[in-house]
């Protein structure tokens, strides 16, 4: 049984704020409520279209500010694999990240390179080779370097001009030169 003087209390329902005169008003966009007496600003890494919704930003998106209705898409050269994040990550060396990337993509071949923060692949220039030049990193090259004297560079590869009579007397060559009749290439292949 209830005692004399008992009063009934009512809480404001989730998604609403109760005003001092007893009215219930829905939380506006950028705010949410889980049933407290006030609407709260949406937190970083989330979007709040209003009412009770506080939704984590999905992968490939972020929200760095409080009180926002929408999430932002990661810009080209950045990615975000997780949900509920306040920023995107820089695309790593040897990879590229188009707009709205959840994961970095490998550059793909020795003829292409991708510096950190790349939004796409860059083809190697004629007379250059891609680096780092190792068998383990053929698909994740991050820079290019001009071909040295004694070498020719084609398709991202650097080859020593070692065949009989071949040489490369300048930097940036894409093919070896051949010594004229009666001349021999030097041992280091820097001239004839």
mmCIF file with all atom_site columns, C-alpha atoms in Angstrom:
data_model
loop_
_atom_site.group_PDB
_atom_site.id
_atom_site.type_symbol
_atom_site.label_atom_id
_atom_site.label_alt_id
_atom_site.label_comp_id
_atom_site.label_asym_id
_atom_site.label_entity_id
_atom_site.label_seq_id
_atom_site.pdbx_PDB_ins_code
_atom_site.Cartn_x
_atom_site.Cartn_y
_atom_site.Cartn_z
_atom_site.occupancy
_atom_site.B_iso_or_equiv
_atom_site.pdbx_formal_charge
_atom_site.auth_seq_id
_atom_site.auth_comp_id
_atom_site.auth_asym_id
_atom_site.auth_atom_id
_atom_site.pdbx_PDB_model_num
ATOM 1   C CA . UNK A 1 1   ? 0.000  0.000  0.000   1.00 0.00 ? 1   UNK A CA 1
ATOM 2   C CA . UNK A 1 2   ? 1.198  3.472  -0.661  1.00 0.00 ? 2   UNK A CA 1
ATOM 3   C CA . UNK A 1 3   ? 1.628  6.057  2.029   1.00 0.00 ? 3   UNK A CA 1
ATOM 4   C CA . UNK A 1 4   ? -0.007 9.430  2.189   1.00 0.00 ? 4   UNK A CA 1
ATOM 5   C CA . UNK A 1 5   ? 1.665  12.167 0.208   1.00 0.00 ? 5   UNK A CA 1
ATOM 6   C CA . UNK A 1 6   ? 3.299  9.832  -2.361  1.00 0.00 ? 6   UNK A CA 1
ATOM 7   C CA . UNK A 1 7   ? 3.825  11.417 -5.751  1.00 0.00 ? 7   UNK A CA 1
ATOM 8   C CA . UNK A 1 8   ? 4.570  9.838  -9.103  1.00 0.00 ? 8   UNK A CA 1
ATOM 9   C CA . UNK A 1 9   ? 7.817  10.799 -10.844 1.00 0.00 ? 9   UNK A CA 1
ATOM 10  C CA . UNK A 1 10  ? 8.284  10.510 -14.552 1.00 0.00 ? 10  UNK A CA 1
ATOM 11  C CA . UNK A 1 11  ? 11.578 10.494 -16.430 1.00 0.00 ? 11  UNK A CA 1
ATOM 12  C CA . UNK A 1 12  ? 12.002 12.079 -19.782 1.00 0.00 ? 12  UNK A CA 1
ATOM 13  C CA . UNK A 1 13  ? 12.007 9.326  -22.461 1.00 0.00 ? 13  UNK A CA 1
ATOM 14  C CA . UNK A 1 14  ? 15.177 8.574  -24.410 1.00 0.00 ? 14  UNK A CA 1
ATOM 15  C CA . UNK A 1 15  ? 15.671 10.918 -27.352 1.00 0.00 ? 15  UNK A CA 1
ATOM 16  C CA . UNK A 1 16  ? 13.855 13.808 -25.698 1.00 0.00 ? 16  UNK A CA 1
ATOM 17  C CA . UNK A 1 17  ? 14.589 16.606 -23.306 1.00 0.00 ? 17  UNK A CA 1
ATOM 18  C CA . UNK A 1 18  ? 11.937 17.649 -20.816 1.00 0.00 ? 18  UNK A CA 1
ATOM 19  C CA . UNK A 1 19  ? 11.466 21.358 -20.381 1.00 0.00 ? 19  UNK A CA 1
ATOM 20  C CA . UNK A 1 20  ? 10.720 23.035 -17.038 1.00 0.00 ? 20  UNK A CA 1
ATOM 21  C CA . UNK A 1 21  ? 7.061  23.391 -18.040 1.00 0.00 ? 21  UNK A CA 1
ATOM 22  C CA . UNK A 1 22  ? 6.766  19.618 -18.606 1.00 0.00 ? 22  UNK A CA 1
ATOM 23  C CA . UNK A 1 23  ? 6.946  19.502 -22.409 1.00 0.00 ? 23  UNK A CA 1
ATOM 24  C CA . UNK A 1 24  ? 9.005  16.821 -24.180 1.00 0.00 ? 24  UNK A CA 1
ATOM 25  C CA . UNK A 1 25  ? 11.114 18.068 -27.100 1.00 0.00 ? 25  UNK A CA 1
ATOM 26  C CA . UNK A 1 26  ? 13.130 15.723 -29.339 1.00 0.00 ? 26  UNK A CA 1
ATOM 27  C CA . UNK A 1 27  ? 16.914 16.103 -29.381 1.00 0.00 ? 27  UNK A CA 1
ATOM 28  C CA . UNK A 1 28  ? 18.040 18.036 -32.457 1.00 0.00 ? 28  UNK A CA 1
ATOM 29  C CA . UNK A 1 29  ? 20.551 16.745 -35.001 1.00 0.00 ? 29  UNK A CA 1
ATOM 30  C CA . UNK A 1 30  ? 24.083 16.612 -33.608 1.00 0.00 ? 30  UNK A CA 1
ATOM 31  C CA . UNK A 1 31  ? 22.687 15.677 -30.194 1.00 0.00 ? 31  UNK A CA 1
ATOM 32  C CA . UNK A 1 32  ? 21.351 12.550 -28.518 1.00 0.00 ? 32  UNK A CA 1
ATOM 33  C CA . UNK A 1 33  ? 19.755 11.466 -25.246 1.00 0.00 ? 33  UNK A CA 1
ATOM 34  C CA . UNK A 1 34  ? 19.579 8.124  -23.505 1.00 0.00 ? 34  UNK A CA 1
ATOM 35  C CA . UNK A 1 35  ? 16.828 9.270  -21.164 1.00 0.00 ? 35  UNK A CA 1
ATOM 36  C CA . UNK A 1 36  ? 18.588 11.897 -19.097 1.00 0.00 ? 36  UNK A CA 1
ATOM 37  C CA . UNK A 1 37  ? 17.163 15.344 -18.516 1.00 0.00 ? 37  UNK A CA 1
ATOM 38  C CA . UNK A 1 38  ? 19.282 16.872 -21.277 1.00 0.00 ? 38  UNK A CA 1
ATOM 39  C CA . UNK A 1 39  ? 20.376 16.290 -24.860 1.00 0.00 ? 39  UNK A CA 1
ATOM 40  C CA . UNK A 1 40  ? 24.126 15.691 -25.118 1.00 0.00 ? 40  UNK A CA 1
ATOM 41  C CA . UNK A 1 41  ? 26.503 16.751 -27.903 1.00 0.00 ? 41  UNK A CA 1
ATOM 42  C CA . UNK A 1 42  ? 27.440 13.891 -30.191 1.00 0.00 ? 42  UNK A CA 1
ATOM 43  C CA . UNK A 1 43  ? 30.974 12.639 -29.489 1.00 0.00 ? 43  UNK A CA 1
ATOM 44  C CA . UNK A 1 44  ? 33.953 12.575 -31.870 1.00 0.00 ? 44  UNK A CA 1
ATOM 45  C CA . UNK A 1 45  ? 33.946 9.469  -34.081 1.00 0.00 ? 45  UNK A CA 1
ATOM 46  C CA . UNK A 1 46  ? 30.144 9.385  -34.124 1.00 0.00 ? 46  UNK A CA 1
ATOM 47  C CA . UNK A 1 47  ? 27.200 10.922 -35.917 1.00 0.00 ? 47  UNK A CA 1
ATOM 48  C CA . UNK A 1 48  ? 23.937 11.898 -34.304 1.00 0.00 ? 48  UNK A CA 1
ATOM 49  C CA . UNK A 1 49  ? 20.963 12.530 -36.591 1.00 0.00 ? 49  UNK A CA 1
ATOM 50  C CA . UNK A 1 50  ? 18.888 13.399 -33.492 1.00 0.00 ? 50  UNK A CA 1
ATOM 51  C CA . UNK A 1 51  ? 16.775 11.673 -30.829 1.00 0.00 ? 51  UNK A CA 1
ATOM 52  C CA . UNK A 1 52  ? 18.483 8.588  -29.294 1.00 0.00 ? 52  UNK A CA 1
ATOM 53  C CA . UNK A 1 53  ? 20.867 7.832  -32.156 1.00 0.00 ? 53  UNK A CA 1
ATOM 54  C CA . UNK A 1 54  ? 24.618 8.022  -31.470 1.00 0.00 ? 54  UNK A CA 1
ATOM 55  C CA . UNK A 1 55  ? 26.037 5.997  -34.355 1.00 0.00 ? 55  UNK A CA 1
ATOM 56  C CA . UNK A 1 56  ? 29.770 5.170  -34.721 1.00 0.00 ? 56  UNK A CA 1
ATOM 57  C CA . UNK A 1 57  ? 31.275 6.395  -37.999 1.00 0.00 ? 57  UNK A CA 1
ATOM 58  C CA . UNK A 1 58  ? 31.859 3.323  -40.209 1.00 0.00 ? 58  UNK A CA 1
ATOM 59  C CA . UNK A 1 59  ? 35.258 2.292  -41.604 1.00 0.00 ? 59  UNK A CA 1
ATOM 60  C CA . UNK A 1 60  ? 36.548 4.690  -44.322 1.00 0.00 ? 60  UNK A CA 1
ATOM 61  C CA . UNK A 1 61  ? 34.922 7.629  -42.484 1.00 0.00 ? 61  UNK A CA 1
ATOM 62  C CA . UNK A 1 62  ? 35.635 9.793  -39.424 1.00 0.00 ? 62  UNK A CA 1
ATOM 63  C CA . UNK A 1 63  ? 34.291 12.694 -37.391 1.00 0.00 ? 63  UNK A CA 1
ATOM 64  C CA . UNK A 1 64  ? 36.762 14.975 -35.605 1.00 0.00 ? 64  UNK A CA 1
ATOM 65  C CA . UNK A 1 65  ? 34.201 17.349 -34.090 1.00 0.00 ? 65  UNK A CA 1
ATOM 66  C CA . UNK A 1 66  ? 31.535 17.039 -31.413 1.00 0.00 ? 66  UNK A CA 1
ATOM 67  C CA . UNK A 1 67  ? 27.866 17.703 -32.109 1.00 0.00 ? 67  UNK A CA 1
ATOM 68  C CA . UNK A 1 68  ? 27.799 16.517 -35.736 1.00 0.00 ? 68  UNK A CA 1
ATOM 69  C CA . UNK A 1 69  ? 24.972 14.940 -37.706 1.00 0.00 ? 69  UNK A CA 1
ATOM 70  C CA . UNK A 1 70  ? 27.165 13.184 -40.315 1.00 0.00 ? 70  UNK A CA 1
ATOM 71  C CA . UNK A 1 71  ? 30.536 11.457 -40.676 1.00 0.00 ? 71  UNK A CA 1
ATOM 72  C CA . UNK A 1 72  ? 33.195 12.627 -43.146 1.00 0.00 ? 72  UNK A CA 1
ATOM 73  C CA . UNK A 1 73  ? 34.674 10.367 -45.835 1.00 0.00 ? 73  UNK A CA 1
ATOM 74  C CA . UNK A 1 74  ? 38.443 9.824  -45.679 1.00 0.00 ? 74  UNK A CA 1
ATOM 75  C CA . UNK A 1 75  ? 40.107 11.989 -48.332 1.00 0.00 ? 75  UNK A CA 1
ATOM 76  C CA . UNK A 1 76  ? 42.327 10.541 -51.060 1.00 0.00 ? 76  UNK A CA 1
ATOM 77  C CA . UNK A 1 77  ? 45.715 9.468  -49.639 1.00 0.00 ? 77  UNK A CA 1
ATOM 78  C CA . UNK A 1 78  ? 44.185 8.458  -46.291 1.00 0.00 ? 78  UNK A CA 1
ATOM 79  C CA . UNK A 1 79  ? 42.304 5.445  -44.908 1.00 0.00 ? 79  UNK A CA 1
ATOM 80  C CA . UNK A 1 80  ? 40.493 4.279  -41.761 1.00 0.00 ? 80  UNK A CA 1
ATOM 81  C CA . UNK A 1 81  ? 40.011 0.548  -41.045 1.00 0.00 ? 81  UNK A CA 1
ATOM 82  C CA . UNK A 1 82  ? 38.042 0.982  -37.807 1.00 0.00 ? 82  UNK A CA 1
ATOM 83  C CA . UNK A 1 83  ? 34.660 2.412  -36.877 1.00 0.00 ? 83  UNK A CA 1
ATOM 84  C CA . UNK A 1 84  ? 34.081 5.232  -34.405 1.00 0.00 ? 84  UNK A CA 1
ATOM 85  C CA . UNK A 1 85  ? 37.301 7.130  -35.183 1.00 0.00 ? 85  UNK A CA 1
ATOM 86  C CA . UNK A 1 86  ? 38.008 10.878 -35.072 1.00 0.00 ? 86  UNK A CA 1
ATOM 87  C CA . UNK A 1 87  ? 40.560 10.922 -37.932 1.00 0.00 ? 87  UNK A CA 1
ATOM 88  C CA . UNK A 1 88  ? 41.917 8.968  -40.892 1.00 0.00 ? 88  UNK A CA 1
ATOM 89  C CA . UNK A 1 89  ? 45.441 7.540  -41.195 1.00 0.00 ? 89  UNK A CA 1
ATOM 90  C CA . UNK A 1 90  ? 48.035 8.454  -43.829 1.00 0.00 ? 90  UNK A CA 1
ATOM 91  C CA . UNK A 1 91  ? 48.365 5.844  -46.555 1.00 0.00 ? 91  UNK A CA 1
ATOM 92  C CA . UNK A 1 92  ? 51.640 3.950  -45.961 1.00 0.00 ? 92  UNK A CA 1
ATOM 93  C CA . UNK A 1 93  ? 54.665 3.812  -48.240 1.00 0.00 ? 93  UNK A CA 1
ATOM 94  C CA . UNK A 1 94  ? 54.270 1.396  -51.176 1.00 0.00 ? 94  UNK A CA 1
ATOM 95  C CA . UNK A 1 95  ? 50.463 1.641  -51.063 1.00 0.00 ? 95  UNK A CA 1
ATOM 96  C CA . UNK A 1 96  ? 47.745 3.947  -52.365 1.00 0.00 ? 96  UNK A CA 1
ATOM 97  C CA . UNK A 1 97  ? 44.405 4.986  -50.900 1.00 0.00 ? 97  UNK A CA 1
ATOM 98  C CA . UNK A 1 98  ? 41.642 6.411  -53.113 1.00 0.00 ? 98  UNK A CA 1
ATOM 99  C CA . UNK A 1 99  ? 38.946 8.542  -51.457 1.00 0.00 ? 99  UNK A CA 1
ATOM 100 C CA . UNK A 1 100 ? 36.861 6.576  -48.899 1.00 0.00 ? 100 UNK A CA 1
ATOM 101 C CA . UNK A 1 101 ? 39.439 3.808  -48.317 1.00 0.00 ? 101 UNK A CA 1
ATOM 102 C CA . UNK A 1 102 ? 39.067 1.383  -45.418 1.00 0.00 ? 102 UNK A CA 1
ATOM 103 C CA . UNK A 1 103 ? 42.359 -0.375 -46.268 1.00 0.00 ? 103 UNK A CA 1
ATOM 104 C CA . UNK A 1 104 ? 45.467 0.609  -48.268 1.00 0.00 ? 104 UNK A CA 1
ATOM 105 C CA . UNK A 1 105 ? 46.026 -1.088 -51.635 1.00 0.00 ? 105 UNK A CA 1
ATOM 106 C CA . UNK A 1 106 ? 49.472 -2.272 -52.739 1.00 0.00 ? 106 UNK A CA 1
ATOM 107 C CA . UNK A 1 107 ? 51.089 -0.319 -55.545 1.00 0.00 ? 107 UNK A CA 1
ATOM 108 C CA . UNK A 1 108 ? 51.145 -3.518 -57.567 1.00 0.00 ? 108 UNK A CA 1
ATOM 109 C CA . UNK A 1 109 ? 54.277 -3.743 -59.704 1.00 0.00 ? 109 UNK A CA 1
ATOM 110 C CA . UNK A 1 110 ? 57.935 -2.836 -60.024 1.00 0.00 ? 110 UNK A CA 1
ATOM 111 C CA . UNK A 1 111 ? 56.943 -0.344 -62.769 1.00 0.00 ? 111 UNK A CA 1
ATOM 112 C CA . UNK A 1 112 ? 54.816 1.682  -60.290 1.00 0.00 ? 112 UNK A CA 1
ATOM 113 C CA . UNK A 1 113 ? 55.615 3.513  -57.059 1.00 0.00 ? 113 UNK A CA 1
ATOM 114 C CA . UNK A 1 114 ? 53.594 5.040  -54.235 1.00 0.00 ? 114 UNK A CA 1
ATOM 115 C CA . UNK A 1 115 ? 55.142 7.464  -51.708 1.00 0.00 ? 115 UNK A CA 1
ATOM 116 C CA . UNK A 1 116 ? 53.415 7.793  -48.309 1.00 0.00 ? 116 UNK A CA 1
ATOM 117 C CA . UNK A 1 117 ? 50.028 9.514  -48.627 1.00 0.00 ? 117 UNK A CA 1
ATOM 118 C CA . UNK A 1 118 ? 49.461 8.421  -52.254 1.00 0.00 ? 118 UNK A CA 1
ATOM 119 C CA . UNK A 1 119 ? 45.939 8.536  -53.635 1.00 0.00 ? 119 UNK A CA 1
ATOM 120 C CA . UNK A 1 120 ? 46.938 6.538  -56.740 1.00 0.00 ? 120 UNK A CA 1
ATOM 121 C CA . UNK A 1 121 ? 49.885 4.841  -58.411 1.00 0.00 ? 121 UNK A CA 1
ATOM 122 C CA . UNK A 1 122 ? 52.667 6.720  -60.219 1.00 0.00 ? 122 UNK A CA 1
ATOM 123 C CA . UNK A 1 123 ? 54.322 5.059  -63.232 1.00 0.00 ? 123 UNK A CA 1
ATOM 124 C CA . UNK A 1 124 ? 58.123 5.053  -63.183 1.00 0.00 ? 124 UNK A CA 1
ATOM 125 C CA . UNK A 1 125 ? 59.753 7.578  -65.555 1.00 0.00 ? 125 UNK A CA 1
ATOM 126 C CA . UNK A 1 126 ? 61.914 6.357  -68.470 1.00 0.00 ? 126 UNK A CA 1
ATOM 127 C CA . UNK A 1 127 ? 65.550 6.024  -67.373 1.00 0.00 ? 127 UNK A CA 1
ATOM 128 C CA . UNK A 1 128 ? 64.539 5.505  -63.702 1.00 0.00 ? 128 UNK A CA 1
ATOM 129 C CA . UNK A 1 129 ? 64.044 2.458  -61.485 1.00 0.00 ? 129 UNK A CA 1
ATOM 130 C CA . UNK A 1 130 ? 61.775 2.028  -58.471 1.00 0.00 ? 130 UNK A CA 1
ATOM 131 C CA . UNK A 1 131 ? 62.965 1.685  -54.875 1.00 0.00 ? 131 UNK A CA 1
ATOM 132 C CA . UNK A 1 132 ? 63.430 0.029  -52.508 1.00 0.00 ? 132 UNK A CA 1
ATOM 133 C CA . UNK A 1 133 ? 64.839 -2.428 -55.037 1.00 0.00 ? 133 UNK A CA 1
ATOM 134 C CA . UNK A 1 134 ? 64.383 -5.813 -53.365 1.00 0.00 ? 134 UNK A CA 1
ATOM 135 C CA . UNK A 1 135 ? 62.730 -9.044 -54.410 1.00 0.00 ? 135 UNK A CA 1
ATOM 136 C CA . UNK A 1 136 ? 60.420 -8.905 -51.364 1.00 0.00 ? 136 UNK A CA 1
ATOM 137 C CA . UNK A 1 137 ? 59.087 -5.446 -52.255 1.00 0.00 ? 137 UNK A CA 1
ATOM 138 C CA . UNK A 1 138 ? 58.277 -5.754 -55.975 1.00 0.00 ? 138 UNK A CA 1
ATOM 139 C CA . UNK A 1 139 ? 54.629 -4.727 -55.397 1.00 0.00 ? 139 UNK A CA 1
ATOM 140 C CA . UNK A 1 140 ? 55.256 -2.012 -52.783 1.00 0.00 ? 140 UNK A CA 1
ATOM 141 C CA . UNK A 1 141 ? 57.820 0.362  -54.268 1.00 0.00 ? 141 UNK A CA 1
ATOM 142 C CA . UNK A 1 142 ? 57.704 3.880  -52.811 1.00 0.00 ? 142 UNK A CA 1
ATOM 143 C CA . UNK A 1 143 ? 60.052 6.052  -54.908 1.00 0.00 ? 143 UNK A CA 1
ATOM 144 C CA . UNK A 1 144 ? 62.053 6.231  -58.123 1.00 0.00 ? 144 UNK A CA 1
ATOM 145 C CA . UNK A 1 145 ? 65.749 6.867  -58.667 1.00 0.00 ? 145 UNK A CA 1
ATOM 146 C CA . UNK A 1 146 ? 67.620 7.920  -61.804 1.00 0.00 ? 146 UNK A CA 1
ATOM 147 C CA . UNK A 1 147 ? 69.575 5.145  -63.478 1.00 0.00 ? 147 UNK A CA 1
ATOM 148 C CA . UNK A 1 148 ? 73.330 5.340  -62.746 1.00 0.00 ? 148 UNK A CA 1
ATOM 149 C CA . UNK A 1 149 ? 76.218 5.271  -65.248 1.00 0.00 ? 149 UNK A CA 1
ATOM 150 C CA . UNK A 1 150 ? 76.830 1.669  -66.369 1.00 0.00 ? 150 UNK A CA 1
ATOM 151 C CA . UNK A 1 151 ? 73.128 0.741  -66.137 1.00 0.00 ? 151 UNK A CA 1
ATOM 152 C CA . UNK A 1 152 ? 69.961 0.956  -68.207 1.00 0.00 ? 152 UNK A CA 1
ATOM 153 C CA . UNK A 1 153 ? 66.539 1.263  -66.585 1.00 0.00 ? 153 UNK A CA 1
ATOM 154 C CA . UNK A 1 154 ? 63.287 0.070  -68.155 1.00 0.00 ? 154 UNK A CA 1
ATOM 155 C CA . UNK A 1 155 ? 59.930 -0.663 -66.539 1.00 0.00 ? 155 UNK A CA 1
ATOM 156 C CA . UNK A 1 156 ? 61.211 0.107  -63.049 1.00 0.00 ? 156 UNK A CA 1
ATOM 157 C CA . UNK A 1 157 ? 64.100 -2.374 -63.282 1.00 0.00 ? 157 UNK A CA 1
ATOM 158 C CA . UNK A 1 158 ? 67.821 -1.512 -63.306 1.00 0.00 ? 158 UNK A CA 1
ATOM 159 C CA . UNK A 1 159 ? 70.053 -3.738 -65.442 1.00 0.00 ? 159 UNK A CA 1
ATOM 160 C CA . UNK A 1 160 ? 73.849 -3.675 -65.694 1.00 0.00 ? 160 UNK A CA 1
ATOM 161 C CA . UNK A 1 161 ? 75.025 -3.169 -69.279 1.00 0.00 ? 161 UNK A CA 1
ATOM 162 C CA . UNK A 1 162 ? 77.160 -6.326 -69.076 1.00 0.00 ? 162 UNK A CA 1
ATOM 163 C CA . UNK A 1 163 ? 76.809 -7.939 -72.500 1.00 0.00 ? 163 UNK A CA 1
ATOM 164 C CA . UNK A 1 164 ? 79.806 -7.837 -74.847 1.00 0.00 ? 164 UNK A CA 1
ATOM 165 C CA . UNK A 1 165 ? 80.321 -4.291 -76.154 1.00 0.00 ? 165 UNK A CA 1
ATOM 166 C CA . UNK A 1 166 ? 77.475 -2.710 -74.121 1.00 0.00 ? 166 UNK A CA 1
ATOM 167 C CA . UNK A 1 167 ? 77.936 0.402  -72.005 1.00 0.00 ? 167 UNK A CA 1
ATOM 168 C CA . UNK A 1 168 ? 76.035 3.346  -70.472 1.00 0.00 ? 168 UNK A CA 1
ATOM 169 C CA . UNK A 1 169 ? 78.126 6.529  -70.304 1.00 0.00 ? 169 UNK A CA 1
ATOM 170 C CA . UNK A 1 170 ? 75.373 8.755  -68.885 1.00 0.00 ? 170 UNK A CA 1
ATOM 171 C CA . UNK A 1 171 ? 72.734 8.689  -66.138 1.00 0.00 ? 171 UNK A CA 1
ATOM 172 C CA . UNK A 1 172 ? 69.061 8.141  -66.901 1.00 0.00 ? 172 UNK A CA 1
ATOM 173 C CA . UNK A 1 173 ? 69.465 5.822  -69.884 1.00 0.00 ? 173 UNK A CA 1
ATOM 174 C CA . UNK A 1 174 ? 66.652 3.442  -70.740 1.00 0.00 ? 174 UNK A CA 1
ATOM 175 C CA . UNK A 1 175 ? 68.827 1.251  -72.971 1.00 0.00 ? 175 UNK A CA 1
ATOM 176 C CA . UNK A 1 176 ? 72.491 0.288  -73.159 1.00 0.00 ? 176 UNK A CA 1
ATOM 177 C CA . UNK A 1 177 ? 74.679 1.697  -75.902 1.00 0.00 ? 177 UNK A CA 1
ATOM 178 C CA . UNK A 1 178 ? 76.773 -0.587 -78.109 1.00 0.00 ? 178 UNK A CA 1
ATOM 179 C CA . UNK A 1 179 ? 80.458 0.106  -78.762 1.00 0.00 ? 179 UNK A CA 1
ATOM 180 C CA . UNK A 1 180 ? 81.342 0.822  -82.396 1.00 0.00 ? 180 UNK A CA 1
ATOM 181 C CA . UNK A 1 181 ? 83.513 -1.624 -84.353 1.00 0.00 ? 181 UNK A CA 1
ATOM 182 C CA . UNK A 1 182 ? 87.054 -1.717 -83.019 1.00 0.00 ? 182 UNK A CA 1
ATOM 183 C CA . UNK A 1 183 ? 86.126 -0.399 -79.552 1.00 0.00 ? 183 UNK A CA 1
ATOM 184 C CA . UNK A 1 184 ? 85.480 -2.300 -76.325 1.00 0.00 ? 184 UNK A CA 1
ATOM 185 C CA . UNK A 1 185 ? 83.273 -1.271 -73.411 1.00 0.00 ? 185 UNK A CA 1
ATOM 186 C CA . UNK A 1 186 ? 85.128 -0.434 -70.199 1.00 0.00 ? 186 UNK A CA 1
ATOM 187 C CA . UNK A 1 187 ? 84.965 -2.984 -67.357 1.00 0.00 ? 187 UNK A CA 1
ATOM 188 C CA . UNK A 1 188 ? 82.572 -0.786 -65.331 1.00 0.00 ? 188 UNK A CA 1
ATOM 189 C CA . UNK A 1 189 ? 80.508 -0.222 -68.520 1.00 0.00 ? 189 UNK A CA 1
ATOM 190 C CA . UNK A 1 190 ? 80.763 3.576  -68.179 1.00 0.00 ? 190 UNK A CA 1
ATOM 191 C CA . UNK A 1 191 ? 82.099 4.067  -71.698 1.00 0.00 ? 191 UNK A CA 1
ATOM 192 C CA . UNK A 1 192 ? 83.652 2.531  -74.782 1.00 0.00 ? 192 UNK A CA 1
#
